């Protein structure tokens, strides 16, 4: 895919001291979706850069596209400063809610921030090579954004259905790429990566998820003893907890719209990711231990970045082994 691999490796333009080792086999990184958990990608990229393991190809979906794109543009410092500065109040201040769009949030405030830092950078001018994954509304096509404005590509890749407005690019209405390819290993390989490291933001908390419940009944089948317990001493405590979680759950115990949208998207992404990774497994997988971090805990960047660094440290030996060029091929 690359015209001249030697010139590519010599031209990695993230930071002057991040030259790719000459003996390194061309490798790519696939950064998965996962909303706020995606701040862990910053930690992953920090460790790789520190070790001189700069990828030739970066493929990102949703928040993975944001971190990967900023890295490719040499703007990871700015993104990290922004992430670490977030508080619950500031996160809410960035949300420009409206009722007449295709999502609850117009996303113009975030767009202005991206444009301020990324300017008019075009994807095709980047080194390492970069691709953002999006999904076309209606057809469900998986769209690989490999040229044009990086700001618009990132917006399309993270346009979570029902939350952000869909983005129109090249005559297509696009939304979050996690609907079709949550961890884009296939895209990284297609763009020339011989070895692919993937970052799975949901890989540490999938135990027991997606199981089958072979027999289940209606409320009339509820054991009377269980029903009595549910009305017992702890009922007031549970009632107070319910009132504390109005957005996620209604007063009658049914899930609220926020809980339904987030959990439905999370379940879909998890199922698709498992299937895609089974069909095209990565050579190395990094799975930060993010089980206790919610998808919208954007104010917890310090924790997520640290967990991303931790997970990457654990995978370094395996990655170096995969990247090692056989002796017969060394000059």
XYZ file of C-alpha atoms in Angstrom:
331
model
C 0.000 0.000 0.000
C 2.802 2.368 0.786
C 4.887 3.689 -2.107
C 8.101 3.857 -0.150
C 8.207 2.312 3.307
C 11.655 3.729 4.042
C 10.521 7.283 3.392
C 7.360 6.673 5.402
C 9.207 5.529 8.504
C 11.632 8.441 8.226
C 8.808 10.947 8.015
C 6.753 10.112 11.080
C 5.650 13.598 12.046
C 4.288 13.261 15.541
C 7.328 14.584 17.423
C 10.950 14.889 16.279
C 12.204 12.258 18.728
C 9.666 9.595 17.764
C 11.389 8.056 14.735
C 10.278 4.529 13.906
C 13.117 1.988 14.337
C 14.437 0.766 10.973
C 14.135 -2.883 12.011
C 10.482 -2.507 12.896
C 7.951 -4.357 10.766
C 5.147 -2.047 9.581
C 2.488 -2.115 12.249
C -0.822 -0.484 12.917
C -2.978 0.265 15.887
C -6.756 -0.097 16.027
C -8.319 2.169 18.654
C -11.793 1.071 19.663
C -14.887 2.999 20.655
C -16.079 3.367 24.224
C -17.019 7.006 24.953
C -15.265 8.339 28.090
C -13.282 5.143 28.458
C -11.469 6.281 25.336
C -9.252 8.595 27.357
C -7.324 5.376 28.055
C -6.141 5.573 24.434
C -4.090 8.623 25.411
C -2.180 6.493 27.903
C -1.660 3.798 25.275
C -0.207 6.249 22.768
C 2.011 7.845 25.426
C 3.668 4.527 26.232
C 4.132 3.563 22.572
C 5.660 6.964 21.794
C 7.953 6.748 24.800
C 9.189 3.343 23.609
C 9.730 4.572 20.034
C 6.968 2.257 18.780
C 5.177 4.715 16.526
C 2.604 2.971 14.294
C 2.678 3.297 10.521
C -1.139 3.117 10.459
C -3.754 4.359 12.930
C -7.349 3.201 12.548
C -9.872 4.626 14.977
C -13.548 4.358 15.732
C -15.474 7.007 17.682
C -13.356 8.220 20.628
C -10.560 6.038 19.217
C -10.651 8.126 16.054
C -10.419 11.328 18.113
C -7.332 10.195 20.042
C -5.714 8.564 17.027
C -6.390 11.582 14.825
C -4.952 14.022 17.359
C -1.868 11.825 17.717
C -1.367 11.716 13.950
C -1.709 15.513 13.820
C 0.831 16.028 16.610
C -1.894 17.388 18.905
C -1.969 14.733 21.617
C -0.669 17.189 24.246
C -3.575 19.547 23.610
C -6.103 16.701 23.762
C -4.643 15.374 27.000
C -4.706 18.832 28.605
C -8.354 19.182 27.585
C -9.294 15.726 28.894
C -7.600 16.246 32.256
C -9.282 19.647 32.675
C -12.806 18.253 32.415
C -15.157 18.354 35.374
C -18.789 17.247 35.493
C -19.855 20.878 35.164
C -17.559 21.555 32.207
C -18.754 18.426 30.425
C -22.340 19.658 30.720
C -21.261 23.083 29.473
C -19.990 21.515 26.248
C -23.359 19.923 25.509
C -25.430 22.182 23.234
C -28.788 20.448 23.597
C -31.562 20.955 21.044
C -34.819 19.284 20.054
C -34.973 19.788 16.301
C -31.982 17.718 15.193
C -31.241 14.037 14.639
C -29.690 13.848 18.110
C -30.044 15.527 21.484
C -26.745 17.408 21.070
C -25.890 19.581 18.071
C -22.162 19.148 18.678
C -21.166 22.601 17.411
C -19.217 23.492 20.556
C -17.094 20.374 20.224
C -16.714 21.041 16.511
C -15.347 24.520 17.191
C -12.849 23.126 19.677
C -11.610 20.530 17.196
C -11.366 23.112 14.422
C -9.415 25.457 16.676
C -6.740 22.845 17.370
C -6.745 20.861 14.114
C -7.402 23.719 11.699
C -7.637 22.688 8.050
C -5.483 19.551 8.321
C -6.467 16.940 5.749
C -6.319 13.215 6.424
C -4.393 12.372 3.257
C -1.530 14.646 4.358
C -0.953 12.791 7.627
C 1.914 10.523 8.568
C 1.332 7.981 10.042
C -1.522 6.986 7.770
C -4.905 7.507 9.390
C -8.465 6.274 8.902
C -11.623 7.052 10.893
C -14.542 4.615 10.778
C -18.140 5.811 10.396
C -21.515 4.244 9.573
C -23.857 5.433 6.813
C -27.428 6.039 7.891
C -29.957 3.998 5.971
C -27.627 1.615 4.153
C -25.541 0.666 7.185
C -22.379 0.798 5.051
C -19.061 0.885 6.887
C -17.351 4.071 5.695
C -13.562 4.457 5.866
C -12.748 8.155 6.003
C -9.274 8.388 4.455
C -9.324 11.858 2.911
C -10.734 15.297 3.534
C -11.061 17.389 6.695
C -9.929 15.485 9.757
C -12.203 17.572 11.968
C -15.307 16.508 10.032
C -14.132 12.882 9.893
C -13.760 12.753 13.675
C -17.204 14.293 14.176
C -18.779 11.669 11.928
C -16.965 8.819 13.662
C -18.159 9.783 17.159
C -21.745 10.809 16.243
C -23.450 8.476 18.720
C -26.998 7.760 17.441
C -29.641 9.693 19.332
C -27.022 11.701 21.212
C -25.178 13.685 18.507
C -26.540 14.927 15.199
C -25.580 12.868 12.172
C -22.853 14.433 10.003
C -23.148 14.860 6.216
C -19.915 14.149 4.329
C -19.489 13.485 0.633
C -23.239 13.236 0.076
C -23.754 10.682 2.871
C -25.250 11.045 6.340
C -22.837 9.429 8.770
C -22.893 8.373 12.412
C -20.786 6.476 14.939
C -18.545 3.828 13.396
C -18.917 1.576 16.444
C -22.249 0.395 15.009
C -20.398 -1.599 12.357
C -16.740 -1.844 13.385
C -16.059 -1.024 17.059
C -12.362 -2.021 16.893
C -11.116 -1.529 13.299
C -8.424 -4.193 12.986
C -9.501 -4.896 9.389
C -8.986 -1.265 8.364
C -5.491 -1.149 9.869
C -4.488 -4.284 7.939
C -5.995 -3.012 4.699
C -3.950 0.190 4.937
C -0.667 -1.691 5.110
C -0.116 -2.860 8.685
C 1.627 -6.224 8.903
C 1.236 -6.393 12.686
C -1.856 -4.937 14.388
C -2.227 -3.974 18.029
C -5.802 -3.277 19.083
C -7.129 -1.463 22.129
C -10.388 -2.958 23.390
C -11.980 -0.580 25.886
C -14.651 -3.083 26.881
C -12.465 -6.175 27.014
C -11.929 -6.192 30.774
C -15.585 -6.347 31.848
C -17.220 -8.785 29.425
C -17.165 -11.838 31.689
C -20.704 -13.183 31.930
C -22.042 -10.707 29.382
C -24.043 -11.964 26.447
C -25.105 -15.170 28.216
C -28.358 -16.941 27.325
C -31.203 -17.143 29.878
C -32.914 -20.376 28.742
C -36.112 -20.004 30.802
C -37.857 -16.875 31.989
C -41.404 -16.038 32.934
C -43.706 -13.084 33.527
C -44.193 -11.182 36.785
C -46.976 -13.601 37.786
C -44.364 -16.332 38.066
C -42.331 -14.385 40.631
C -41.809 -16.396 43.775
C -44.008 -14.991 46.570
C -41.181 -15.141 49.068
C -39.021 -12.986 46.768
C -41.918 -10.576 46.355
C -42.315 -10.242 50.127
C -38.611 -9.572 50.481
C -38.792 -6.875 47.827
C -41.454 -5.135 49.951
C -39.576 -5.621 53.214
C -37.181 -3.615 55.335
C -34.972 -2.464 52.473
C -37.744 -1.078 50.283
C -37.281 2.535 51.522
C -33.547 2.346 50.877
C -34.108 1.082 47.359
C -36.703 3.811 46.788
C -34.206 6.502 47.729
C -31.654 4.994 45.372
C -34.198 5.053 42.565
C -34.862 8.744 43.094
C -31.124 9.408 42.904
C -31.044 7.824 39.452
C -34.022 9.471 37.740
C -32.272 9.844 34.422
C -31.308 6.207 34.278
C -34.429 4.653 35.792
C -38.031 5.744 36.241
C -39.868 5.782 39.544
C -41.629 2.496 38.680
C -38.291 0.738 38.264
C -38.356 0.707 34.458
C -35.185 1.947 32.734
C -35.205 5.577 31.637
C -34.378 6.774 28.142
C -30.773 7.514 29.031
C -30.159 4.043 30.428
C -31.876 2.373 27.467
C -29.923 4.281 24.804
C -26.539 3.839 26.459
C -26.980 0.185 27.388
C -28.452 -0.762 24.008
C -25.526 0.827 22.205
C -23.042 -0.786 24.588
C -24.555 -4.260 24.120
C -24.584 -3.885 20.343
C -21.000 -2.678 20.274
C -19.832 -5.518 22.507
C -21.525 -8.208 20.385
C -20.216 -6.778 17.111
C -16.705 -6.360 18.510
C -16.564 -10.000 19.595
C -17.666 -11.155 16.154
C -15.261 -8.892 14.247
C -12.289 -9.791 16.435
C -13.040 -13.507 16.062
C -13.003 -13.138 12.273
C -9.871 -10.984 12.120
C -8.025 -11.212 15.449
C -5.301 -8.685 16.251
C -1.719 -9.768 16.803
C -1.649 -8.056 20.204
C -4.592 -6.857 22.301
C -4.479 -4.187 24.989
C -7.445 -4.283 27.380
C -7.339 -1.550 30.046
C -9.164 -2.500 33.245
C -11.964 0.037 32.893
C -14.868 -1.991 34.286
C -15.678 0.557 36.997
C -15.642 3.522 34.630
C -18.915 4.583 33.035
C -19.259 5.443 29.376
C -19.972 9.091 30.215
C -17.423 9.597 32.991
C -15.457 12.075 30.886
C -14.301 13.839 34.060
C -12.226 10.786 35.051
C -9.491 11.239 32.448
C -6.621 10.956 34.946
C -7.777 7.487 35.937
C -8.453 6.304 32.386
C -5.091 7.528 31.057
C -3.250 5.782 33.882
C -5.111 2.528 33.212
C -4.300 2.792 29.508
C -0.608 3.194 30.287
C -0.724 0.243 32.697
C -2.324 -2.057 30.143
C 0.159 -1.062 27.439
C 3.111 -1.699 29.743
C 1.818 -5.241 30.217
C 1.675 -5.792 26.444
C 5.071 -4.291 25.526
C 7.069 -7.529 25.623
C 4.567 -9.300 23.377
C 4.453 -6.380 20.952
C 8.244 -6.149 20.714
C 8.424 -9.862 20.004
C 5.859 -9.537 17.205
C 7.692 -6.556 15.687
C 11.116 -8.131 15.757
C 12.519 -8.678 12.275
C 14.132 -12.127 11.742
C 17.950 -12.083 11.646
C 18.004 -13.166 8.002
C 16.180 -9.946 7.061
C 18.490 -7.563 8.892
C 20.973 -5.565 6.857
